[in-house]
Coordinates of C-alpha atoms in Angstrom, one line a residue:
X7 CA -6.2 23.8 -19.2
X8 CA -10.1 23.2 -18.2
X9 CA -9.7 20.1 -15.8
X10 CA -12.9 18.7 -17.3
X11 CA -11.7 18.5 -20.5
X12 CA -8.1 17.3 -19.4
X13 CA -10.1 14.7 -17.8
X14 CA -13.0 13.9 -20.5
X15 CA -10.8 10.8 -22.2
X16 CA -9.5 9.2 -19.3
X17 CA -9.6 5.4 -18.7
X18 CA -11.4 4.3 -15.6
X19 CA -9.0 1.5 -15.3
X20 CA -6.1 2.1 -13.1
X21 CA -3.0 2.6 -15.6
X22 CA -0.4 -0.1 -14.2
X23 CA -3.3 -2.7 -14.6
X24 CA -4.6 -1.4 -18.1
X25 CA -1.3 -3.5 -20.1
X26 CA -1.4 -5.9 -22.5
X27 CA 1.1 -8.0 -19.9
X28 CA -1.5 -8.7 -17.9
X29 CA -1.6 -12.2 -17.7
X30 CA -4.4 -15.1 -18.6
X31 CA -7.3 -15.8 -16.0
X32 CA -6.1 -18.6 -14.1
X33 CA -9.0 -21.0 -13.5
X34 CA -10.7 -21.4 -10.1
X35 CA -10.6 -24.3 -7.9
X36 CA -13.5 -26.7 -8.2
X37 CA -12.0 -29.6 -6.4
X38 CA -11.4 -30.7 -2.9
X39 CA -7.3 -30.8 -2.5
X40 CA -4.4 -31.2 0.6
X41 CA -1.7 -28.7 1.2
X42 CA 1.0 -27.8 3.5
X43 CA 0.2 -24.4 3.6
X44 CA -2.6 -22.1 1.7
X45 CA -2.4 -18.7 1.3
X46 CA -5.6 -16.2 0.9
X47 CA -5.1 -13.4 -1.1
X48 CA -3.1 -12.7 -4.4
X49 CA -2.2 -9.5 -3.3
X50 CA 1.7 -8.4 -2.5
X51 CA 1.2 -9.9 1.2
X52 CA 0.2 -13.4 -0.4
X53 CA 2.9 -13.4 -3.4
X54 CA 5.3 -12.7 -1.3
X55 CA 4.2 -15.0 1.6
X56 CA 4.4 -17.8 -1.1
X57 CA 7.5 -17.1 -2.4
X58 CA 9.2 -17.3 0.8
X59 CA 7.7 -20.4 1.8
X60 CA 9.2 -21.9 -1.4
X61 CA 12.3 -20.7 -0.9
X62 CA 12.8 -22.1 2.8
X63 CA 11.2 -25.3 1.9
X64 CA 10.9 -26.0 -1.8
X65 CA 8.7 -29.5 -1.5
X66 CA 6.2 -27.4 0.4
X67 CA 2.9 -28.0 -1.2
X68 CA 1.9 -24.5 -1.3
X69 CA -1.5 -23.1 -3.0
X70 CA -2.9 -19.6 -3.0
X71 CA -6.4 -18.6 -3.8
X72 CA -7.3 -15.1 -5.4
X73 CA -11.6 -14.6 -5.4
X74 CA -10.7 -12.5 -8.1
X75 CA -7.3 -12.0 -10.2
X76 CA -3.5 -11.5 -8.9
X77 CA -2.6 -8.0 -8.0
X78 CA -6.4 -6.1 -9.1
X79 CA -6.9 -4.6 -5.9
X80 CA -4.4 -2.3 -3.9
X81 CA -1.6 -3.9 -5.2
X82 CA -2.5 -3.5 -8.7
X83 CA -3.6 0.4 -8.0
X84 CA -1.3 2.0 -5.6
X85 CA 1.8 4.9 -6.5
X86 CA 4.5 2.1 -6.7
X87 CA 6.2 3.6 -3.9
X88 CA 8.5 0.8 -2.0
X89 CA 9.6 2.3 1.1
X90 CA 11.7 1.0 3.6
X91 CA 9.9 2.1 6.5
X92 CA 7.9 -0.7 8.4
X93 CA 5.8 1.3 10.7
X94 CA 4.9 4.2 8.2
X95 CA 7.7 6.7 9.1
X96 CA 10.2 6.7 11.5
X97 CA 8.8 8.8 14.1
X98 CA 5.6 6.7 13.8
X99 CA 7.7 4.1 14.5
X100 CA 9.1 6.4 17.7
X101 CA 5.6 7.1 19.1
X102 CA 4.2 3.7 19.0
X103 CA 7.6 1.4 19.4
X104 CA 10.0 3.6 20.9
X105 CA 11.9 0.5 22.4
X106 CA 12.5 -1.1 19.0
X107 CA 12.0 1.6 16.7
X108 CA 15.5 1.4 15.8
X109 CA 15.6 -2.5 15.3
X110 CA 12.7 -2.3 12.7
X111 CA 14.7 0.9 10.6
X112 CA 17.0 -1.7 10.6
X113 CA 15.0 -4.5 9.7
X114 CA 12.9 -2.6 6.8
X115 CA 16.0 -1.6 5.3
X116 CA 17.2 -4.9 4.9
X117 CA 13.6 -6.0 3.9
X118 CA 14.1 -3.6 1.0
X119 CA 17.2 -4.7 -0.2
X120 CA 15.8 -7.9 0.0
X121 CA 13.2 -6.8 -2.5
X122 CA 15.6 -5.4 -4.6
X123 CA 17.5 -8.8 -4.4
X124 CA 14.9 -10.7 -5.5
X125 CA 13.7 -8.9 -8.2
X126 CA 17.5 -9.6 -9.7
X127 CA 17.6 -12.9 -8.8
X128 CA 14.2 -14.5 -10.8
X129 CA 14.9 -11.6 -13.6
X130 CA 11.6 -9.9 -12.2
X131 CA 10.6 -7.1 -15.0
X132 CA 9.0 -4.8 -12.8
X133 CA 10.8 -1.1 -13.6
X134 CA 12.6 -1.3 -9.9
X135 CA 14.4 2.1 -9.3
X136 CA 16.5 2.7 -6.5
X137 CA 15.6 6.8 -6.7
X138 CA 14.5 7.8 -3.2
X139 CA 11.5 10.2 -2.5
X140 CA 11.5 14.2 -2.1
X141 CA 9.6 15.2 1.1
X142 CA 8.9 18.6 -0.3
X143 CA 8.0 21.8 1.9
X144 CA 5.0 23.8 0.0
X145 CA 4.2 25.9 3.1
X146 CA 6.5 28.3 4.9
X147 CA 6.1 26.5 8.3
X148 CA 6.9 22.9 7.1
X149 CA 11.0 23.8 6.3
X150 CA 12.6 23.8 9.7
X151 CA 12.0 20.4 10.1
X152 CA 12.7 18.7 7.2
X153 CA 15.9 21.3 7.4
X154 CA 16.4 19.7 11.2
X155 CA 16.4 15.9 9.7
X156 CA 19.9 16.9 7.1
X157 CA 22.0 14.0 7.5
X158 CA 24.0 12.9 4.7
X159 CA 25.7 9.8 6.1
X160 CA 22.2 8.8 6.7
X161 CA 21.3 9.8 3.1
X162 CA 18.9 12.3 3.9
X163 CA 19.7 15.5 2.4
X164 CA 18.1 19.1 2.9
X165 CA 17.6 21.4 -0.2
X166 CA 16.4 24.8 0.3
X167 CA 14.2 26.2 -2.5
X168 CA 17.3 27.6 -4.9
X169 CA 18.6 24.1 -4.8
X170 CA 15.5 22.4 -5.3
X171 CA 14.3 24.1 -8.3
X172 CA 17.9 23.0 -9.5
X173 CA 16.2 19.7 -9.4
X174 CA 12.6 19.6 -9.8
X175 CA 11.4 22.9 -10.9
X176 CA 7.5 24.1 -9.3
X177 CA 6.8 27.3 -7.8
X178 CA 5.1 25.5 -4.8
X179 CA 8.0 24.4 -3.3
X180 CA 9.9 25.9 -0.4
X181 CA 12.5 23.2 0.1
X182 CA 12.8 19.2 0.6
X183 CA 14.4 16.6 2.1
X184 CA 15.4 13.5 -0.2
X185 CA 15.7 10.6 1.4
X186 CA 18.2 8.8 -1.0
X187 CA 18.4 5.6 -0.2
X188 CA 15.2 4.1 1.5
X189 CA 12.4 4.1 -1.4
X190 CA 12.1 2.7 -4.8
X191 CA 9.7 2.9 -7.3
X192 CA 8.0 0.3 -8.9
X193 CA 5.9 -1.0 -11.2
X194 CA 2.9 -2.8 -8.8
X195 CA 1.1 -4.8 -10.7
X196 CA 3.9 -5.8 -12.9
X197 CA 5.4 -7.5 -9.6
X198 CA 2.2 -9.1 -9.1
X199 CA 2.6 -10.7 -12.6
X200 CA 6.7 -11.2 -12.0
X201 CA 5.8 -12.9 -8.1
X202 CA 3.6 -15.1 -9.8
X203 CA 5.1 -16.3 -13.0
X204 CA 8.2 -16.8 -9.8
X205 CA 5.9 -18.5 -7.5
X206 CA 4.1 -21.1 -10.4
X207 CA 7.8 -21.7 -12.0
X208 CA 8.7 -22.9 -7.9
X209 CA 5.5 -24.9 -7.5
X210 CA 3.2 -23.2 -5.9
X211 CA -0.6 -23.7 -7.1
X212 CA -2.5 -20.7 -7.6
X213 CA -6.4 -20.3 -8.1
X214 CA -7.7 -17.0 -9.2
X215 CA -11.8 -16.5 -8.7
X216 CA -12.1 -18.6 -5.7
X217 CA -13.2 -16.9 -3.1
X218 CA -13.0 -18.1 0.7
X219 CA -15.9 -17.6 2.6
X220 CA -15.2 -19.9 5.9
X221 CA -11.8 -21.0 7.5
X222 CA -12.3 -23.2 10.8
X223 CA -10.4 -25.2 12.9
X224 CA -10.3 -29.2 12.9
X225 CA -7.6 -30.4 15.7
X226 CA -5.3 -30.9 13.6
X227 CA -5.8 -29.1 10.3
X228 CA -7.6 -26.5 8.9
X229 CA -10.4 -26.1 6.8
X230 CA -11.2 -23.7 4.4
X231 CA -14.4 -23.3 2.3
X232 CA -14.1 -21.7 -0.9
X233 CA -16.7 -20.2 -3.5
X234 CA -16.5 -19.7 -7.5
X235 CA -16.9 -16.5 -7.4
X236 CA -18.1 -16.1 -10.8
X237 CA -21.2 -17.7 -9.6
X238 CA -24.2 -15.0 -8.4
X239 CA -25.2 -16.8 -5.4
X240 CA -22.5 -17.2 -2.8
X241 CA -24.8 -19.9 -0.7
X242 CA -22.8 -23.4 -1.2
X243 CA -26.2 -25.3 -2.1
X244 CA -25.9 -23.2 -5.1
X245 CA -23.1 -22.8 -6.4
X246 CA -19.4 -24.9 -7.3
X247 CA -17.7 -25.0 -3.4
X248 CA -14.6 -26.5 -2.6
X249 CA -12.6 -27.7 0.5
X250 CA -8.9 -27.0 1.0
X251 CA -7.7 -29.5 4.2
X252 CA -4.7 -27.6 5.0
X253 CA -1.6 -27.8 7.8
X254 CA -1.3 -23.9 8.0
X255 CA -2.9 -20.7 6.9
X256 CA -1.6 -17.6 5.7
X257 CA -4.3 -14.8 5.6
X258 CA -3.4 -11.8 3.1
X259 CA -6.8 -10.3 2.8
X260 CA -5.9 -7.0 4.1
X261 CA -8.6 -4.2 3.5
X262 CA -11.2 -6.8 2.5
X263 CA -13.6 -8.1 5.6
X264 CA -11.6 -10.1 7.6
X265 CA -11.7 -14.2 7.9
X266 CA -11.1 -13.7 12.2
X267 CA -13.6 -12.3 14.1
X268 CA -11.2 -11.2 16.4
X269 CA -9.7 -8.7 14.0
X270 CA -13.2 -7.6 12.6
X271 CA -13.0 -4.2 14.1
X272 CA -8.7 -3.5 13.7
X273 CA -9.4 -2.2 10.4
X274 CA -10.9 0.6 8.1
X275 CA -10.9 0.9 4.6
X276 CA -10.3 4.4 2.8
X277 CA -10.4 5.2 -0.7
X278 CA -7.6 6.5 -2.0
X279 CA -7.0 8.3 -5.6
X280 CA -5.0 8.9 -8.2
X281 CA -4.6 10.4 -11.8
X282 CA -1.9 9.1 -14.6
X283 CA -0.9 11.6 -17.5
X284 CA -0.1 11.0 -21.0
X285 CA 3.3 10.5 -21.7
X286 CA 5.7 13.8 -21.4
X287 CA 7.8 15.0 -24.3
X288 CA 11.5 16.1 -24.2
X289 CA 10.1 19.4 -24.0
X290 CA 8.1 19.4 -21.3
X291 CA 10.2 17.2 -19.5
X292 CA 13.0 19.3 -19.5
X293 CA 10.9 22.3 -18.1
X294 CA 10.2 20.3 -14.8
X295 CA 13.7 18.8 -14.7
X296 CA 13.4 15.7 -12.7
X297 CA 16.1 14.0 -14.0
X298 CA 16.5 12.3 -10.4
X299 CA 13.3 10.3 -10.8
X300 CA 12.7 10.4 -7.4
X301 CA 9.1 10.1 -6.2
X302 CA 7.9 12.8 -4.2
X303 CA 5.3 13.9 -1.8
X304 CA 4.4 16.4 0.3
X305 CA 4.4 17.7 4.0
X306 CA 0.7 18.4 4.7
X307 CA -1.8 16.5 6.3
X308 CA -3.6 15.8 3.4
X309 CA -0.8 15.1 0.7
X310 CA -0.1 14.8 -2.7
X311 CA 2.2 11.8 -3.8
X312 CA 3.6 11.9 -7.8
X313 CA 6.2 9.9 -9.5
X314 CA 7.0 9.2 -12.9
X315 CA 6.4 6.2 -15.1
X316 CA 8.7 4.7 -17.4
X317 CA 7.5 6.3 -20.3
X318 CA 7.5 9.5 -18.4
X319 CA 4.2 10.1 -17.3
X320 CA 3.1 11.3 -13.9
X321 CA 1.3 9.6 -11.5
X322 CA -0.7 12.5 -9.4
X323 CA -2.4 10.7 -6.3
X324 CA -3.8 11.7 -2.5
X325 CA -5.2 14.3 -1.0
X326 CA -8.4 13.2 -0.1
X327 CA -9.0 9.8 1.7
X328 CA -12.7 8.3 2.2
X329 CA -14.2 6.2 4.4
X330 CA -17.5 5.3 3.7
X331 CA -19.9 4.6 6.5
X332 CA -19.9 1.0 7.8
X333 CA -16.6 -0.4 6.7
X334 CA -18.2 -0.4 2.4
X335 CA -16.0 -2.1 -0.2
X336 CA -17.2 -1.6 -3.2
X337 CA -16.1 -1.1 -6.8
X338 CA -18.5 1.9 -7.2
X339 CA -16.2 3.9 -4.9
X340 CA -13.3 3.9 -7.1
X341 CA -14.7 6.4 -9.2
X342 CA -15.2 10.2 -7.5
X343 CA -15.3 12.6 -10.1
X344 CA -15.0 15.5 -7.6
X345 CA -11.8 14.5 -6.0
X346 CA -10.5 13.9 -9.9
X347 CA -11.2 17.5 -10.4
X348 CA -9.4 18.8 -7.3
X349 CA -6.3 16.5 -8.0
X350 CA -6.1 18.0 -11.7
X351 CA -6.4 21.4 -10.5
X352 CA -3.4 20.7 -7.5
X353 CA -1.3 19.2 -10.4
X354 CA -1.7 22.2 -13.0
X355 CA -0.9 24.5 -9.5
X356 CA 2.2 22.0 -9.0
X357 CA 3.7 22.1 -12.6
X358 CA 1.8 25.2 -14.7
X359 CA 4.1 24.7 -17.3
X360 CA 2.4 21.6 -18.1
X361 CA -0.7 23.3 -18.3
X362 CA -1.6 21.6 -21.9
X363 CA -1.2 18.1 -20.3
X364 CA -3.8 15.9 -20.4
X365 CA -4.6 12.5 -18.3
X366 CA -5.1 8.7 -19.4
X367 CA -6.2 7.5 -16.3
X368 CA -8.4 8.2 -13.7
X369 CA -8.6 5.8 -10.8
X370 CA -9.1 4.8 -7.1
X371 CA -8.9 2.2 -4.5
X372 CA -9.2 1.1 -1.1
X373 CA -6.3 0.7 1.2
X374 CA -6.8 -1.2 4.6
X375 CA -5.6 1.1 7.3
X376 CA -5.5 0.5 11.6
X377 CA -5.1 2.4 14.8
X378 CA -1.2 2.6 14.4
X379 CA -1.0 3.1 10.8
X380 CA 1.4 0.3 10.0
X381 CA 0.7 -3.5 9.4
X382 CA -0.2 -6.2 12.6
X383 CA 0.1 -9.5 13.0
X384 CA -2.7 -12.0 14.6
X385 CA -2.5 -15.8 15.0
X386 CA -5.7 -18.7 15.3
X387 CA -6.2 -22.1 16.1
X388 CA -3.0 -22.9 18.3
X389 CA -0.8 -20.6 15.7
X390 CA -2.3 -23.0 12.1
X391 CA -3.6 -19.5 11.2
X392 CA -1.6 -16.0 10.4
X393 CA -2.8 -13.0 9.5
X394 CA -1.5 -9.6 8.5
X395 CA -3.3 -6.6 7.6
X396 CA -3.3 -2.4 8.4
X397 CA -0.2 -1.4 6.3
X398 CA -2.2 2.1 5.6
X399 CA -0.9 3.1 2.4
X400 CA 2.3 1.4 2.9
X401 CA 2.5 -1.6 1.9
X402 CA 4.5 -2.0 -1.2
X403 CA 7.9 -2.8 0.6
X404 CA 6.7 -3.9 3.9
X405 CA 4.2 -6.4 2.9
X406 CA 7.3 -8.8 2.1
X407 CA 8.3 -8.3 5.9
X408 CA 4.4 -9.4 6.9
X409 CA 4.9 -12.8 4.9
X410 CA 8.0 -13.3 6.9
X411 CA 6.8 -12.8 10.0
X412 CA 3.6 -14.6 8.8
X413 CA 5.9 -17.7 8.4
X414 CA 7.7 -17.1 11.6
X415 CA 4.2 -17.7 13.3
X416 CA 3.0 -20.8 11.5
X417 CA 6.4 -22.5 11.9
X418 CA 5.8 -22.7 15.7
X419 CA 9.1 -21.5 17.1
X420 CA 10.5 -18.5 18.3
X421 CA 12.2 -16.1 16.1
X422 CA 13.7 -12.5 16.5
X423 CA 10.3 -11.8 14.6
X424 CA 7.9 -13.6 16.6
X425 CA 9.1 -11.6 19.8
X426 CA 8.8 -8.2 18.4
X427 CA 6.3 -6.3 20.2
X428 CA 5.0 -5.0 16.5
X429 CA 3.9 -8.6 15.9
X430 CA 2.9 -9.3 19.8
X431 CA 0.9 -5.9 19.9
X432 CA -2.8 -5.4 18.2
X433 CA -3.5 -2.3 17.2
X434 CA -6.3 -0.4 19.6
X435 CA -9.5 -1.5 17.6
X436 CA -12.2 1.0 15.7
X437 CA -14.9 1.3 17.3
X438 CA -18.2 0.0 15.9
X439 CA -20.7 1.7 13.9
X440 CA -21.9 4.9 13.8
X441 CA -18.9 5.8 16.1
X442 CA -16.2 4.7 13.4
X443 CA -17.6 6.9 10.8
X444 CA -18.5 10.0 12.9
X445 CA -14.9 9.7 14.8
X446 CA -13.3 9.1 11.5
X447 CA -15.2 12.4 9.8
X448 CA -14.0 14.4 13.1
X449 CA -10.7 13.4 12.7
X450 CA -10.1 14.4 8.9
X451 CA -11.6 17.6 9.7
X452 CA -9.2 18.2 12.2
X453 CA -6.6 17.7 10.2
X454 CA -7.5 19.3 7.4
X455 CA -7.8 22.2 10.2
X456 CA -4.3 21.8 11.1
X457 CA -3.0 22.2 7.7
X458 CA -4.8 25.4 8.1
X459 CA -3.2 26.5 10.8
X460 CA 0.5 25.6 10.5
X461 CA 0.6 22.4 11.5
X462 CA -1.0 22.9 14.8
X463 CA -2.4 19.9 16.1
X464 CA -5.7 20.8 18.1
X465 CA -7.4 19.4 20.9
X466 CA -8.9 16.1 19.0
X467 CA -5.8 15.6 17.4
X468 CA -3.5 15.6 20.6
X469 CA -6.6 13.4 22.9
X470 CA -5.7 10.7 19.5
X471 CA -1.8 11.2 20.0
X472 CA -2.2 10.3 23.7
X473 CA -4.2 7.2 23.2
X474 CA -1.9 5.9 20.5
X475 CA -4.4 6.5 17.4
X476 CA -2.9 9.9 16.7
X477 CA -0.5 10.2 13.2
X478 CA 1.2 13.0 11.7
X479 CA 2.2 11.9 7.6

C-alpha cells in the first residue's frame, strides 16, 4: 500500500472525539457566582477531581469551567491506555522515589481498580477492558530484560517469539512481556462524556467555553476571572467576564500555560501522534490474531503504542514527540503530515498482511510532560489552591489519583497523600528559552542515538540520569 494514498481520506479529527455521542455545547458562564470549590479544566484531572469531591461531600457546591469543551484536548486524543503505574513505570518510580516506590505500585493499583469501580457503579459506557499491555521486543538486545522481569504471581509473563506469534502474529517481534493485570483500555473521550453526564446528575455546575485568565488571592477566598472564549478579544473591557468567589481551587490545566507562576517553567508540551484504521474484517483479523486485546507497545526509545478499538480498528500512535520552540500550543501542530507518513510506513512493517488497510483518522496532540515524567502536585494561597500537572503521556489512570491528592491538599489536613514525597517534591524545572528547546533537541537526538546502538545510553543521557531528568520508556 502507497502510505499517501492509505492516508488521502483520513479525517483530521481525532477518531474517539469524531462520534455522534458527543454531547451538546454547554453554555459558558456569564454571571458572577459563589462556590465551595471550582475546578479549572474539563480534562480527566478535572472530572475526576469533581467527582470525588461529590462523592465525599455531596452538598458541596462544586463548578468546573472548560475554555473550550469536556475532554477535546489530551483526554479526548490520547491511546486509551489506563495504566496503573503512577510515576510512568516502575523503575521510574525506583530512580526518582526509591523510598516509596513500592507504596505508590500499591497505591496506583488500587487507583485503577478504583476506576474500574467506578465506571460500574454510575453504568459509565466507556468500552473499559481489563486486557493488560504487551511490552514487545523488536530488537535482538531488548529480550533479556523483559525475559528478567517473568513473574507470574505478579502477572507479568515472558513470551519468547514462538509463543508470541501464538498470540499476536508480526514478524517484528522477538518476544514480550504482558503485564496482565495493570492496564486497561478505554474509550477517552467517552469517559469524559460518562464523568460528566456523572458529575451534572450529582450536582456539580459545569461551564464549557469559559476560559480563566486570572486566579488571585483575597484572605479568605479566591478569585477567579474568567473570559467567553468565543469572544476575539480576551481584554475584559471587551468582552463578557465573569467572577467566580470561591473557598478552594482545583487547577487541572495540565499542558496548557499554567495559572501559578511558580510552576511556569515545570512543564513542556510535546506533540504526540497517532493514526486510527478502518475497521478490520474477520479476515484480516484472524491473520494478526490478537484475540487477547491487549494493548501493546514497544521497547525502544522512540515507541510505537497500538490497541484495538471496539469495532476492531487499530489505533497506531508514537514514535516521534515535538516540542516546538518556546513552550507553543497551538491547534496548527496537531497536523504533521510527515510523521503521518512514517507511522503508516512502521504499521505496514508491523502487520504486512494488512497491507491493503487504509486509515480514517489522522491526528495529534499535546501532552504536558516534566523533569520526572510523572504528575506533581503544587499548592497557593495558604493551601485554597491545588494544582496537578506533568503526567507525560500517562495520564489516563493516574489523573484520578491527582484529584485525590488535589483534595487532600485543599482539605487542610494531613493525609497519607499529603506526606508523600511525590506530592511534597517539584520536579527540577526546564530551563528557559532557548536552553529548553536546544536541551530538549539534544536530548531526543540522543536517544534516538541509543536506539541505534543497543540501548546504550551515552554521555548526555547518563549526565540527565544523574541529575534526575534522565528516563528510559
Amino acid at each position: 500500500m502507497d502510505v499517501n494514498a492509505a492516508l488521502a481520506d483520513a479525517s483530521t479529527v481525532p477518531f474517539w472525539l469524531d462520534s455522534a455521542r458527543r454531547p451538546e455545547p454547554l453554555p459558558p458562564l456569564t454571571h458572577d457566582i459563589e462556590a465551595d470549590l471550582v475546578i479549572v479544566g474539563g480534562g480527566f484531572t478535572g472530572l475526576w477531581t469533581a467527582l470525588q469531591a461529590k462523592e465525599r461531600e455531596p452538598k458541596r457546591h462544586v463548578v468546573l469551567v472548560e475554555a473550550n469543551s469536556i475532554g477535546w484536548a489530551a483526554s479526548g486524543r490520547n491511546g486509551g491506555f489506563c495504566a496503573a503505574s503512577l510515576t510512568h513505570g516502575y523503575d521510574n518510580g525506583e530512580s526518582h522515589l526509591p523510598n516509596e516506590n513500592e507504596r505508590l505500585a500499591q497505591l496506583g493499583r488500587e487507583n485503577l481498580d478504583a476506576i474500574g469501580a467506578a465506571v460500574t457503579r454510575y453504568g459509565m459506557d466507556v468500552e473499559f477492558e481489563r486486557t493488560g499491555e504487551l511490552d514487545v521486543a523488536t530488537e535482538d538486545y531488548q529480550v533479556p530484560e523483559l525475559r528478567e522481569a517473568h513473574d507470574p504471581e505478579a502477572g507479568f509473563i515472558f513470551y519468547n517469539q514462538e509463543e508470541l506469534a501464538q498470540i499476536v502474529k508480526s514478524p517484528t517481534y522477538k518476544g514480550a512481556l504482558w503485564d496482565s493485570r495493570e492496564v486497561a483500555m478505554v474509550n477517552p473521550a467517552k469517559l469524559c462524556w460518562e464523568l460528566l453526564r456523572v458529575i451534572r446528575e450529582l450536582g456539580v455546575e459545569v461551564f464549557e467555553g469559559t476560559k480563566v485568565t486570572d486566579v488571585s488571592d483575597r484572605k479568605s477566598t479566591v478569585q477567579i476571572t474568567t473570559l467567553v472564549t468565543a469572544q476575539s478579544s480576551e481584554d475584559c473591557r471587551a468582552a463578557p467576564c465573569s467572577i467566580i468567589t470561591a473557598n478552594r481551587v482545583a487547577l487541572a490545566t495540565n499542558v496548557f500555560p499554567s495559572l501559578l507562576k511558580r510552576a511556569s517553567l515545570h512543564t513542556v508540551p510535546v506533540y504526540d501522534y497517532a493514526l486510527m484504521t478502518e475497521p478490520l474484517s474477520d479476515e484480516q483479523l484472524e491473520s494478526i490474531g490478537w484475540s487477547g486485546r491487549q494493548g501493546i507497545g514497544d521497547c525502544a526509545n522512540r515507541f510505537h503504542y497500538y490497541r484495538l478499538s471496539a469495532d476492531n480498528r487499530i489505533l497506531f500512535g508514537g514514535w516521534d514527540a515535538v516540542y516546538h520552540y518556546g513552550r507553543q500550543v497551538s491547534w496548527k501542530y496537531d497536523q504533521r503530515p510527515e510523521t503521518f507518513e512514517t507511522l503508516a510506513e512502521h504499521f505496514y512493517e508491523t502487520f504486512p498482511q494488512l497491507s491493503d488497510l487504509k486509515f480514517s483518522h489522522k491526528w495529534g496532540g499535546p501532552i504536558d510532560t516534566c523533569s520526572r515524567f510523572f504528575s506533581f502536585f503544587t499548592t497557593a494561597y495558604g493551601k485554597k489552591v491545588a494544582m496537578a500537572a506533568g503526567f507525560t503521556g500517562l495520564g489516563v489512570g493516574a489523573s484520578r489519583f491527582a484529584g485525590t491528592v488535589m483534595l487532600d491538599l485543599l482539605s487542610g489536613q494531613d493525609t497519607e497523600l499529603t506526606q508523600l514525597e511525590m506530592v511534597r517534591k517539584l520536579p527540577l524545572p526546564f530551563p528557559p528559552e532557548p536552553v529548553a528547546w536546544l536541551g530538549i533537541q539534544m536530548t531526543t537526538n540522543a536517544m534516538i542515538k541509543a536506539d541505534s546502538n543497543e540501548g546504550r545510553r551515552g554521555p548526555l543521557l547518563k549526565a540527565l540520569d544523574a541529575v534526575g531528568m534522565g528516563f528510559d520508556s
